[in-house]
Short mmCIF file of C-alpha atoms in Angstrom, two decimals:
data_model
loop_
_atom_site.label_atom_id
_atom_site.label_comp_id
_atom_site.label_asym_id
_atom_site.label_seq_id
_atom_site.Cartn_x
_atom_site.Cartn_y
_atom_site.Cartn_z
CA UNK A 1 68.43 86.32 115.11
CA UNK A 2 64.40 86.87 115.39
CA UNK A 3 64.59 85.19 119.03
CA UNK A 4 67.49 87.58 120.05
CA UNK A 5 65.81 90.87 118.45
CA UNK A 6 62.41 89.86 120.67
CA UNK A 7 64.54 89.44 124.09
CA UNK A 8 66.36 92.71 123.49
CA UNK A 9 62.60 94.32 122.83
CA UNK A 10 61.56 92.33 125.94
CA UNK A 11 64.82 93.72 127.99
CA UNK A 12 63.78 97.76 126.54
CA UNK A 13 59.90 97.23 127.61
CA UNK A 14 61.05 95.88 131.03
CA UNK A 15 61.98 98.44 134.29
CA UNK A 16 64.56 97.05 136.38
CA UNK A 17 65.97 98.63 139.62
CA UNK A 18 68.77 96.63 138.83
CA UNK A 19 69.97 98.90 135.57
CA UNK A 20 73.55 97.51 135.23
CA UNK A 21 72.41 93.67 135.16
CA UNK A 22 70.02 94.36 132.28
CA UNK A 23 72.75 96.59 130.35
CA UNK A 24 74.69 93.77 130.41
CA UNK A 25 72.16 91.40 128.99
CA UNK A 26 70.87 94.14 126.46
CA UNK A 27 74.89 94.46 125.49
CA UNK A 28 75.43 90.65 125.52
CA UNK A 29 72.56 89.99 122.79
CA UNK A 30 73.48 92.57 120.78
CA UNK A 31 76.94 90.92 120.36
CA UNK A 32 74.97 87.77 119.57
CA UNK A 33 72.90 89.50 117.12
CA UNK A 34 76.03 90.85 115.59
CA UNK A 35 78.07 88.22 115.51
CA UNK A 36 75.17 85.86 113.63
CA UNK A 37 74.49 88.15 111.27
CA UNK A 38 78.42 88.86 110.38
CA UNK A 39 78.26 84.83 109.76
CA UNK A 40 75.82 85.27 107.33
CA UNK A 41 77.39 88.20 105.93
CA UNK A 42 74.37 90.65 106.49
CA UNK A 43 76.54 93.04 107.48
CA UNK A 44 74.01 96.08 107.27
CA UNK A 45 71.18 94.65 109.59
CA UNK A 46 74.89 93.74 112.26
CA UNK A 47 75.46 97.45 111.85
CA UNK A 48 72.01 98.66 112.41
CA UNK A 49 72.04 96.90 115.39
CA UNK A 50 75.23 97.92 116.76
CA UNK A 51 74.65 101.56 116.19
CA UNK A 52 71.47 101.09 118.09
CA UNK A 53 73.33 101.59 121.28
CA UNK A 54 74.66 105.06 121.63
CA UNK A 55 78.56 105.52 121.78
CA UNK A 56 78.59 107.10 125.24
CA UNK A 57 77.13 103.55 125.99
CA UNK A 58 79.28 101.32 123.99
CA UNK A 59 81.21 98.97 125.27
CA UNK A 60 84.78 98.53 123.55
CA UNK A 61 84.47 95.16 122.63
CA UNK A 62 81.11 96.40 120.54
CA UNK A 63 82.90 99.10 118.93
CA UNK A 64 85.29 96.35 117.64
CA UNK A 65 83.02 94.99 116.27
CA UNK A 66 81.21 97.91 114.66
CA UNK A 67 84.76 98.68 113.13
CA UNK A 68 84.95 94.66 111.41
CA UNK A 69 81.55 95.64 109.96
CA UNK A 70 82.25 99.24 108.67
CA UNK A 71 85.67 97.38 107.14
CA UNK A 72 83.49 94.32 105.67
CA UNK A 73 81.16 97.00 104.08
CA UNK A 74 84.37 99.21 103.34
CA UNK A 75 83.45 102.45 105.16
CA UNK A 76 87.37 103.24 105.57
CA UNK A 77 85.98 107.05 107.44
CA UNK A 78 84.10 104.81 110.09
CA UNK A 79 86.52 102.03 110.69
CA UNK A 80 89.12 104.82 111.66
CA UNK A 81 86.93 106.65 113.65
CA UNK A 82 85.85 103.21 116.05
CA UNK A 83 89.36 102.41 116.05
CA UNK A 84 90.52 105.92 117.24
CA UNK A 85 87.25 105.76 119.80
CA UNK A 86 88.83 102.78 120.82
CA UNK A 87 92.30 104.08 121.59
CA UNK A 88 91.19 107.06 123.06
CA UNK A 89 89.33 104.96 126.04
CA UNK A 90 92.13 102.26 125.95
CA UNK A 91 95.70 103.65 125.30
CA UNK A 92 97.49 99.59 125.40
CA UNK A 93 94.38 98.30 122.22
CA UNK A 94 97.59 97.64 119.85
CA UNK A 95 95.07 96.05 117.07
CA UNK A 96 93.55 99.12 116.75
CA UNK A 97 96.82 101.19 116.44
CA UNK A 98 97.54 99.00 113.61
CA UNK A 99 94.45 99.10 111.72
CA UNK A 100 94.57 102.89 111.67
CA UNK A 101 98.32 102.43 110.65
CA UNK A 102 96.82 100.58 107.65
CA UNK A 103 94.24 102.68 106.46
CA UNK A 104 96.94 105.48 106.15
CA UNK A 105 96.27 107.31 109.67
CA UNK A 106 99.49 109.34 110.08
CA UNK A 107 102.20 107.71 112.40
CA UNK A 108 102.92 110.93 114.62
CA UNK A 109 98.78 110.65 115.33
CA UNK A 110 98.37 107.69 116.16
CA UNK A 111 101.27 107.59 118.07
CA UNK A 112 99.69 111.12 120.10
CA UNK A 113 97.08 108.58 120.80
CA UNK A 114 99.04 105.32 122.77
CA UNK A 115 101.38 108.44 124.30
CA UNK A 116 99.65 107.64 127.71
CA UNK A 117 99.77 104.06 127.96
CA UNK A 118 101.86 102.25 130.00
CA UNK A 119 103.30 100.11 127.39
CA UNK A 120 104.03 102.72 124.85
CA UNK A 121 107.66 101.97 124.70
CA UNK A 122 107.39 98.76 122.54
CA UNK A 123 103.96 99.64 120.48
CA UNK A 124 105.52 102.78 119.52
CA UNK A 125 108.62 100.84 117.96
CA UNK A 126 106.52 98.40 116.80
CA UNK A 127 104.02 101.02 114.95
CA UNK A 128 106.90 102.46 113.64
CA UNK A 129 107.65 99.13 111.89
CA UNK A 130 104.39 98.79 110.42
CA UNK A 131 104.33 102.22 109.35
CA UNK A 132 107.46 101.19 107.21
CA UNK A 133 105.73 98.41 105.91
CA UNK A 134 103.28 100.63 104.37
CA UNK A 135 105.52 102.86 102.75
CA UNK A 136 107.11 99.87 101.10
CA UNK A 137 110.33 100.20 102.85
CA UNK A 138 110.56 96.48 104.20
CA UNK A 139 114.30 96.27 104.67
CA UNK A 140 114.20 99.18 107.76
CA UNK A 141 110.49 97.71 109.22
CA UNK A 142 112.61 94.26 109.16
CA UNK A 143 115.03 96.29 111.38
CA UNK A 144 112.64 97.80 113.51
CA UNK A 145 111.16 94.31 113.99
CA UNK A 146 114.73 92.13 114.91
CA UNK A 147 115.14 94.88 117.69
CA UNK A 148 111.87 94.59 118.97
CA UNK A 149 112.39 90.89 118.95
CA UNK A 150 114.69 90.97 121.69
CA UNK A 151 112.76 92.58 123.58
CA UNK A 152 110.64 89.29 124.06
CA UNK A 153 111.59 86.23 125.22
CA UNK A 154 109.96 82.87 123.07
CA UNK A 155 107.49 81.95 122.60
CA UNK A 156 106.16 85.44 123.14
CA UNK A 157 108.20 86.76 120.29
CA UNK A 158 106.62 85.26 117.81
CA UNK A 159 104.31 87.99 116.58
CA UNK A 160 107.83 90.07 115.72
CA UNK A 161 108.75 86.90 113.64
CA UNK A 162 105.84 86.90 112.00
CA UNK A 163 106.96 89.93 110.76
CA UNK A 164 110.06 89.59 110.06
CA UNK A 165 108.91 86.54 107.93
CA UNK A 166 106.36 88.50 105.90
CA UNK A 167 109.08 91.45 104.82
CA UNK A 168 111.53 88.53 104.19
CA UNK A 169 108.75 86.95 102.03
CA UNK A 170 107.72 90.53 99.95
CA UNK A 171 111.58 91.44 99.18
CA UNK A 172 112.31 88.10 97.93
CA UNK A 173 114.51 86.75 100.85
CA UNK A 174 111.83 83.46 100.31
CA UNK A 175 114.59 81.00 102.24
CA UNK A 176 115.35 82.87 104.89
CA UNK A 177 110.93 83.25 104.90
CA UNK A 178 110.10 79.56 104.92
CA UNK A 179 112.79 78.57 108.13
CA UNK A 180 111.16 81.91 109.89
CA UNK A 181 107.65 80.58 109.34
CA UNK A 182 108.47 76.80 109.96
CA UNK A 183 109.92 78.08 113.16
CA UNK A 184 106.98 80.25 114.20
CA UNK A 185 104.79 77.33 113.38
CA UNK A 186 106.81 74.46 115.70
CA UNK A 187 106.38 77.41 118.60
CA UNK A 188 102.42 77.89 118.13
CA UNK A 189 100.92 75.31 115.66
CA UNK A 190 97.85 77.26 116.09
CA UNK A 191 99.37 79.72 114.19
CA UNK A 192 97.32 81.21 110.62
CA UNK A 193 98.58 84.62 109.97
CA UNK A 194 100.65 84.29 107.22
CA UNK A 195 100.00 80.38 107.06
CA UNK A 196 99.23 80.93 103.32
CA UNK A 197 102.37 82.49 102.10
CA UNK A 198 103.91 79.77 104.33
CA UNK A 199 102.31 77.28 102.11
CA UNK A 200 103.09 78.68 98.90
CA UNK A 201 106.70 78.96 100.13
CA UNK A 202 106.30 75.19 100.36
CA UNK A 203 105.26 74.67 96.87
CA UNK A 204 107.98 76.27 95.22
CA UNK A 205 110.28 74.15 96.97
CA UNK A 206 108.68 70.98 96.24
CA UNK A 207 107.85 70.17 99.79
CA UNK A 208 104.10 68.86 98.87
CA UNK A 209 104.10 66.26 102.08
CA UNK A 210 104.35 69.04 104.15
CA UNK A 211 102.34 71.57 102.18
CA UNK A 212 99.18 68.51 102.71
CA UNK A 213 100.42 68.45 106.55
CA UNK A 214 99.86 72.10 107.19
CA UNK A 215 96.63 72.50 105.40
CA UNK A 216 95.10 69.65 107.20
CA UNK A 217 96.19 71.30 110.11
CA UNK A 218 95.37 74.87 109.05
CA UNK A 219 91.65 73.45 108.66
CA UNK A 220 91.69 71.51 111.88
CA UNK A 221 92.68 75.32 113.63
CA UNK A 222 89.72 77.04 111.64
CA UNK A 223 87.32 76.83 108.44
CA UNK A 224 86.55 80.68 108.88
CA UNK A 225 89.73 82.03 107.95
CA UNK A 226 90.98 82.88 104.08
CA UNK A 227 94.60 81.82 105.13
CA UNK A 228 93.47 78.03 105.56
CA UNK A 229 91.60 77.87 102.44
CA UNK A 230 94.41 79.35 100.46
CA UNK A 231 96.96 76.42 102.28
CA UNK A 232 94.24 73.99 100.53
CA UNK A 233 94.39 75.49 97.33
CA UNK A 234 97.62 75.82 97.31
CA UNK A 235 97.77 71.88 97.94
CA UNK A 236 95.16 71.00 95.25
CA UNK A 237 97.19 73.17 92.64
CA UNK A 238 100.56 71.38 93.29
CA UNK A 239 98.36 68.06 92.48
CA UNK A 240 96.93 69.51 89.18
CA UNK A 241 93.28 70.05 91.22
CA UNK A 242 92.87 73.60 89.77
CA UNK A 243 89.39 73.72 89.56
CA UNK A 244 89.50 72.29 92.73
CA UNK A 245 91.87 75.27 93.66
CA UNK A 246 89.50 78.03 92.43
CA UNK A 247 86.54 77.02 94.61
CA UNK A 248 88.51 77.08 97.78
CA UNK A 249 89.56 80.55 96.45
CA UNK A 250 86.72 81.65 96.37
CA UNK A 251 85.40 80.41 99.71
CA UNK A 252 88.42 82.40 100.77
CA UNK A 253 87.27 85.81 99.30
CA UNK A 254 84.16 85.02 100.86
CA UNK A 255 85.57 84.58 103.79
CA UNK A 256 87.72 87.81 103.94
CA UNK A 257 86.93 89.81 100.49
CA UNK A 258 89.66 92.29 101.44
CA UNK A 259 92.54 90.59 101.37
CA UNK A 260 94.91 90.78 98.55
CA UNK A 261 96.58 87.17 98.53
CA UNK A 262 93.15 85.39 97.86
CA UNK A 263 92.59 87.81 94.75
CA UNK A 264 96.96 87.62 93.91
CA UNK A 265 96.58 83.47 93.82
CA UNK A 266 93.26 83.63 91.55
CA UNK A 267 94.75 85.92 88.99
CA UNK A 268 97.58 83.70 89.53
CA UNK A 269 95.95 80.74 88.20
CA UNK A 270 93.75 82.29 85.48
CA UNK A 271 97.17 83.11 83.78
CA UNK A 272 98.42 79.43 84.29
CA UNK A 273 95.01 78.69 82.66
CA UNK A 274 95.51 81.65 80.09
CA UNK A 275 92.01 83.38 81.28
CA UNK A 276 90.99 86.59 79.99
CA UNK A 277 89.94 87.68 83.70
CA UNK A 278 93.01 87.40 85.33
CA UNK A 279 93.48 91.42 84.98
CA UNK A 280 89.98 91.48 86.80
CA UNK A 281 91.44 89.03 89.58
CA UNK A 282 94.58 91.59 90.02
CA UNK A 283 92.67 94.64 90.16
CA UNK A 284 91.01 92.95 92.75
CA UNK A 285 93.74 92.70 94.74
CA UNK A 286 95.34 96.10 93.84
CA UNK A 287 92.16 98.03 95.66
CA UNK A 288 93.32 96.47 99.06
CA UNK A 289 97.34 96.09 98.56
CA UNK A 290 100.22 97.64 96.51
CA UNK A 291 102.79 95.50 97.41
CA UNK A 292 104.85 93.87 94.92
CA UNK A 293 103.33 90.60 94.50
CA UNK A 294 99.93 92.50 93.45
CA UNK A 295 102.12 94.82 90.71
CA UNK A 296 104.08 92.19 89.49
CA UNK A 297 100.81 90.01 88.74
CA UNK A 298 99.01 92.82 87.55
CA UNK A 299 101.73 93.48 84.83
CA UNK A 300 101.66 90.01 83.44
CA UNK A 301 97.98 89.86 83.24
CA UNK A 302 98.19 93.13 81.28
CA UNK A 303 101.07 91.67 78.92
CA UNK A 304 98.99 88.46 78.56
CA UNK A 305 95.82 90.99 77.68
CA UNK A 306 98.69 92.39 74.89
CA UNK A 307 97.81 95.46 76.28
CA UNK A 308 101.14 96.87 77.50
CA UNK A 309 100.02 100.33 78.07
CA UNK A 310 98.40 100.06 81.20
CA UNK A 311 101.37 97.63 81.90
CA UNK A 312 104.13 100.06 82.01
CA UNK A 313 102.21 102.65 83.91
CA UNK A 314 101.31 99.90 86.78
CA UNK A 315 105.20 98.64 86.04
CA UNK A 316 106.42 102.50 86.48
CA UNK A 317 104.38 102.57 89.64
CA UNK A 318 105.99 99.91 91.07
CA UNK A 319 109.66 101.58 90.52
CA UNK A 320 108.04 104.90 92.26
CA UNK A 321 106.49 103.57 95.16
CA UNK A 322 109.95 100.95 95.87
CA UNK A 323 112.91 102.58 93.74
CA UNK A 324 115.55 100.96 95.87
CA UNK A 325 113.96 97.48 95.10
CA UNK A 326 116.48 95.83 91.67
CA UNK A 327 113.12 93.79 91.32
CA UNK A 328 111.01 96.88 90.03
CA UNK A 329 113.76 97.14 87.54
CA UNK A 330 112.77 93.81 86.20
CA UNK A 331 109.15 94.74 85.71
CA UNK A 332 109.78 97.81 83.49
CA UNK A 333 112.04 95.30 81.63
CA UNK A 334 110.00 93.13 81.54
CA UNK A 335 107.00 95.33 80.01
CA UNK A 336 109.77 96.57 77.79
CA UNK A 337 110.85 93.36 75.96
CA UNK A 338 107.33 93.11 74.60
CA UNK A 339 107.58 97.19 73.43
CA UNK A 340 109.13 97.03 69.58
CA UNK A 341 112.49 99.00 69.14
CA UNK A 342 112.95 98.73 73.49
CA UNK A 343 114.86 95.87 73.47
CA UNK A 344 118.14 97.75 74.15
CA UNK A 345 117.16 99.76 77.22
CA UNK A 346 115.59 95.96 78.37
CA UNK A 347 118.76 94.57 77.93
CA UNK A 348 119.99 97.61 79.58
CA UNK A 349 117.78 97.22 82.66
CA UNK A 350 118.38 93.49 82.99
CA UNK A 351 122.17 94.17 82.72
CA UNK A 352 121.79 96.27 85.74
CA UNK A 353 120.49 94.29 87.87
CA UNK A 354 122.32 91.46 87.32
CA UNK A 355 125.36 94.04 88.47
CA UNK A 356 123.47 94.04 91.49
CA UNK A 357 122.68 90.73 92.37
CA UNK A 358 124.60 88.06 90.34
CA UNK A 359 122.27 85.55 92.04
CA UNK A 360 118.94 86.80 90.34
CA UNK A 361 117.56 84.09 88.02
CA UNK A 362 114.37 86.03 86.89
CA UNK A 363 116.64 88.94 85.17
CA UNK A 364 118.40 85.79 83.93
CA UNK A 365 115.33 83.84 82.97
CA UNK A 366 114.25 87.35 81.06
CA UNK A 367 117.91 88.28 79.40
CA UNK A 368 117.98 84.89 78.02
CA UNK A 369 114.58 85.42 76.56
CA UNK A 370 115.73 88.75 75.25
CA UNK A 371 118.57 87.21 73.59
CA UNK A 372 116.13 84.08 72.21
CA UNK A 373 113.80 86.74 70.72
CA UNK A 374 116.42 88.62 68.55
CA UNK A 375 117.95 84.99 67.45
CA UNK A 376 120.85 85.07 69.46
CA UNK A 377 121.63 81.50 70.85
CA UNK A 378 125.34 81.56 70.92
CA UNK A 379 124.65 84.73 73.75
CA UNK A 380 121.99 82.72 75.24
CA UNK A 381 123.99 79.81 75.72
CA UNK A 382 127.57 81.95 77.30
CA UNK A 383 125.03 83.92 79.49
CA UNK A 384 123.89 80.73 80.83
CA UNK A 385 126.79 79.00 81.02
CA UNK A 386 128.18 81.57 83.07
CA UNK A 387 126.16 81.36 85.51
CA UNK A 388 125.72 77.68 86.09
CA UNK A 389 129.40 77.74 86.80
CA UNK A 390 128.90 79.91 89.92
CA UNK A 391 125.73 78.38 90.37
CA UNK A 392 124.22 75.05 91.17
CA UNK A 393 120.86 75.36 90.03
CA UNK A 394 117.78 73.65 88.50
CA UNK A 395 116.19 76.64 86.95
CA UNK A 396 119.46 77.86 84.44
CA UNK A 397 119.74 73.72 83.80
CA UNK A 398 116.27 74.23 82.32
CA UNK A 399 116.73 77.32 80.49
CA UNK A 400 120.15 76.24 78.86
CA UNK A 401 118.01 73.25 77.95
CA UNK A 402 115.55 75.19 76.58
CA UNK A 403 117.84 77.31 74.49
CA UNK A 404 119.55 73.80 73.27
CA UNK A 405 116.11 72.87 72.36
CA UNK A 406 115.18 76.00 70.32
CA UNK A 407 118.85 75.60 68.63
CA UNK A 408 117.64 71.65 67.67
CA UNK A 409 120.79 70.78 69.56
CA UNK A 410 119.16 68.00 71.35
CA UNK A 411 122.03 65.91 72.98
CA UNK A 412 122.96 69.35 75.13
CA UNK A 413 120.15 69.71 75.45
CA UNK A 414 119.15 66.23 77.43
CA UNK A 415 122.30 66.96 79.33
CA UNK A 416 120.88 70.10 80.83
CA UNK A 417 117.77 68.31 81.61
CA UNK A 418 119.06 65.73 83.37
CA UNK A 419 121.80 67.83 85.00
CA UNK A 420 118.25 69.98 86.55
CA UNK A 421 116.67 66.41 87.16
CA UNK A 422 119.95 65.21 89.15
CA UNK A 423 119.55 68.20 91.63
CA UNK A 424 115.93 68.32 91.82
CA UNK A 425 113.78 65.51 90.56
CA UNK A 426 110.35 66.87 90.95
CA UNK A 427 110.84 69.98 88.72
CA UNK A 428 108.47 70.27 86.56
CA UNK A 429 109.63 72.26 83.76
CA UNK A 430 113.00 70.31 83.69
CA UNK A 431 110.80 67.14 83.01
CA UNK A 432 108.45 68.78 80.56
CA UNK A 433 111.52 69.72 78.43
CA UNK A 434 113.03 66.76 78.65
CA UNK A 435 109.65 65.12 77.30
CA UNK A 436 109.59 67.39 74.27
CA UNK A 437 113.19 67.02 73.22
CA UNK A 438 112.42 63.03 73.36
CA UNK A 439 109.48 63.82 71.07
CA UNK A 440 111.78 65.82 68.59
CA UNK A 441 114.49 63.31 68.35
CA UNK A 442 111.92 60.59 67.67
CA UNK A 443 110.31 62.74 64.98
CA UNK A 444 113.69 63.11 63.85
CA UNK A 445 115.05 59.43 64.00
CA UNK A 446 111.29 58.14 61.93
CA UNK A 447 111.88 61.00 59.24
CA UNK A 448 115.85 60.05 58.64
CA UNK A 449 114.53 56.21 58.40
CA UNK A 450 114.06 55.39 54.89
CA UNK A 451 110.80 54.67 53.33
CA UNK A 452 109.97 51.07 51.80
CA UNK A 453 107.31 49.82 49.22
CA UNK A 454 105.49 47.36 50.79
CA UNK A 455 105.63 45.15 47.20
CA UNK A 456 109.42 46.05 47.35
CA UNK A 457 111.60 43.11 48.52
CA UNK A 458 114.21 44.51 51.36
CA UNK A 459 116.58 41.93 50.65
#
């Protein structure tokens, strides 16, 4: 940095009749300047630097980067302003659209802006889409986004499926997600947006081959994004690494301290690991997103805190900001099981989103618990017996095993563990169950063996 701060002085102390060659050098080392001292995060001496040439002067490409650094030191008012600089010289600079998109610029503004572009056809559709996004209303931006779509032929589309993966991935549509993103991923391996929910995708299905496969390659693509490092921890969670997991967490947030997943999958595993600063983790990731994931988190850290207060009002947030979404429903219930004398209206709640969507095993997972807490097995057991008719599942196996369990009914119960072994083998809590009603029957079988005196002849 020292060596490029004395050729700039050099450059200013020098008179050139050739003025444009030696703005282009002077502009050239600043971006070299810049860019080192973004790498070592010194983000103030990057801006000082930057701002040194005026922004009559500035080239685009600078006031890019002058917009990263006002983001990395979260100056939201400057960020907006180089972006709208930006579009103002350079009508078709769709990455800035976006960015003031997501920093709440108003769509009808920036759309003013891109109005005399030549390509304002398909950025306008497409900033309408991620003007959805932000106001939570995934379903129509996934619309926008499958029109759009067509538009492009592969493997040019692949940005648009990008996006229709990620609102598949926040409303819950997490099958339909993982082919998008596995698809995406055969057309442009060098693919990382969105790599990370790709990989926890991955996990929940089991798939830990491929979750290795994709972080080796995320890593191989780049070490200075927070999507790769996430892939990794991802990986080293699934193999019981956590504190392996945590410190390539953190190299993510140091990588990219804005972004909401690195903060979501740290809270994440402070609750696995029953950590006090798991509502710290979620806060985190609640200054930068609002999307469900970041609620839903935030709620459980606050109902693992036992302080169910600020629960509700986060949970009641969620069902204003997304009332269409059954899944908000389950977080007020959800906060409400744990309320005394709210178990009805919980019931209530789960009840009516089961009406909804038969198919939903977390209101399922939850009613059963409901029906657990106030000692009902019998209701327990015909809720879940219900639904494993119509449904050929793992996770109600489990959680009929479970309520076997809790009833000291442990023959059905190894029957329902088995039955969620049989359809998937590597499921965890099927196997831990299974291991503790073993335990219990041998407990049982040692205490209904009758005692001897060893000076007492047996036969």
């Amino acid at each position: 940095m020292r060596q490029y701060d004395l050729a700039l002085q050099n450059i200013h102390s020098l008179s050139s009749a050739n003025v444009l060659k030696m703005e282009s050098l002077e502009f050239e080392l600043v971006e070299k300047y810049a860019k080192l001292a973004i790498e070592l995060h010194e983000f103030a001496d990057a801006k000082t630097k930057l701002q040194s040439i005026r922004p009559n002067r500035r080239p685009l490409k600078l006031t890019k980067l002058l917009a990263d650094v006002f983001e990395q030191l979260e100056a939201i008012k400057d960020v907006k302003n180089c972006h709208t600089m930006i579009l103002r010289i350079q009508p078709c600079a769709i990455e800035s659209a976006s960015t003031l998109i997501k920093y709440g610029q108003p769509l009808d503004d920036v759309l003013s802006l891109i109005e005399q572009g030549q390509y304002n056809s398909w950025m306008k559709n497409y900033l309408i889409g991620q003007s959805l996004e932000r106001e939570y209303k995934y379903s129509k931006a996934q619309s926008q986004y499958n029109i759009l779509s067509k538009w492009f032929s592969p493997p040019h589309d692949y940005q648009m499926k990008l996006r229709i993966a990620h609102c598949q991935y926040t409303t819950g549509d997490l099958v339909a997600a993982r082919s998008l993103y596995s698809h995406v991923r055969e057309t442009d391996p060098y693919i990382v947006d969105h790599m990370d929910n790709y990989a926890e995708l991955l996990q929940l299905n089991g798939k830990t081959i491929l979750l290795n496969r994709l972080a080796m390659e995320l890593m191989q693509v780049t070490e200075n994004r927070a999507e790769s490092w996430l892939a990794l921890a991802t990986y080293c969670e699934t193999k019981g690494e956590t504190e392996k997991a945590l410190g390539f967490i953190e190299k993510a947030i140091y990588l990219n301290p804005r972004y909401a997943n690195a903060h979501c999958m740290k809270g994440s595993l402070f609750l696995k690991m029953r950590r006090n600063d798991a509502v710290a983790a979620y806060r985190n990731a609640y200054m930068w997103s609002k999307d469900l994931k970041v609620l839903e988190g935030l709620v459980k850290a606050y109902l693992e805190a036992e302080n169910n207060k600020e629960a509700l009002l986060i949970a009641n947030e969620a069902r204003k900001l997304m009332p269409k979404d059954m899944r908000t429903l389950i977080l007020q219930g959800r906060v409400w099981v744990k309320e005394p004398g709210s178990s009805v209206q919980a019931k209530r709640l789960f009840k009516q989103v089961l009406e909804q969507d038969p198919n939903c095993f977390e209101a399922i997972e939850l009613l059963t618990d409901l029906h657990i807490r106030r000692g009902e097995f019998d209701d327990a057991i015909k809720l879940l017996q219900n639904y494993t008719i119509k449904n050929v599942s793992e996770v109600l196996h489990t959680l009929l095993g479970n309520v076997y369990l809790q009833k000291n009914d442990g023959e059905n119960a190894v029957k329902h563990f088995n039955a969620a072994l049989c359809i998937r083998p590597d499921y965890v809590p099927a196997s831990e169950g299974l291991k503790r009603v073993t335990e219990m029957m041998e407990i049982r079988k040692n205490e209904l063996e009758p005692e001897y005196d060893d000076d007492e002849d047996m036969y």
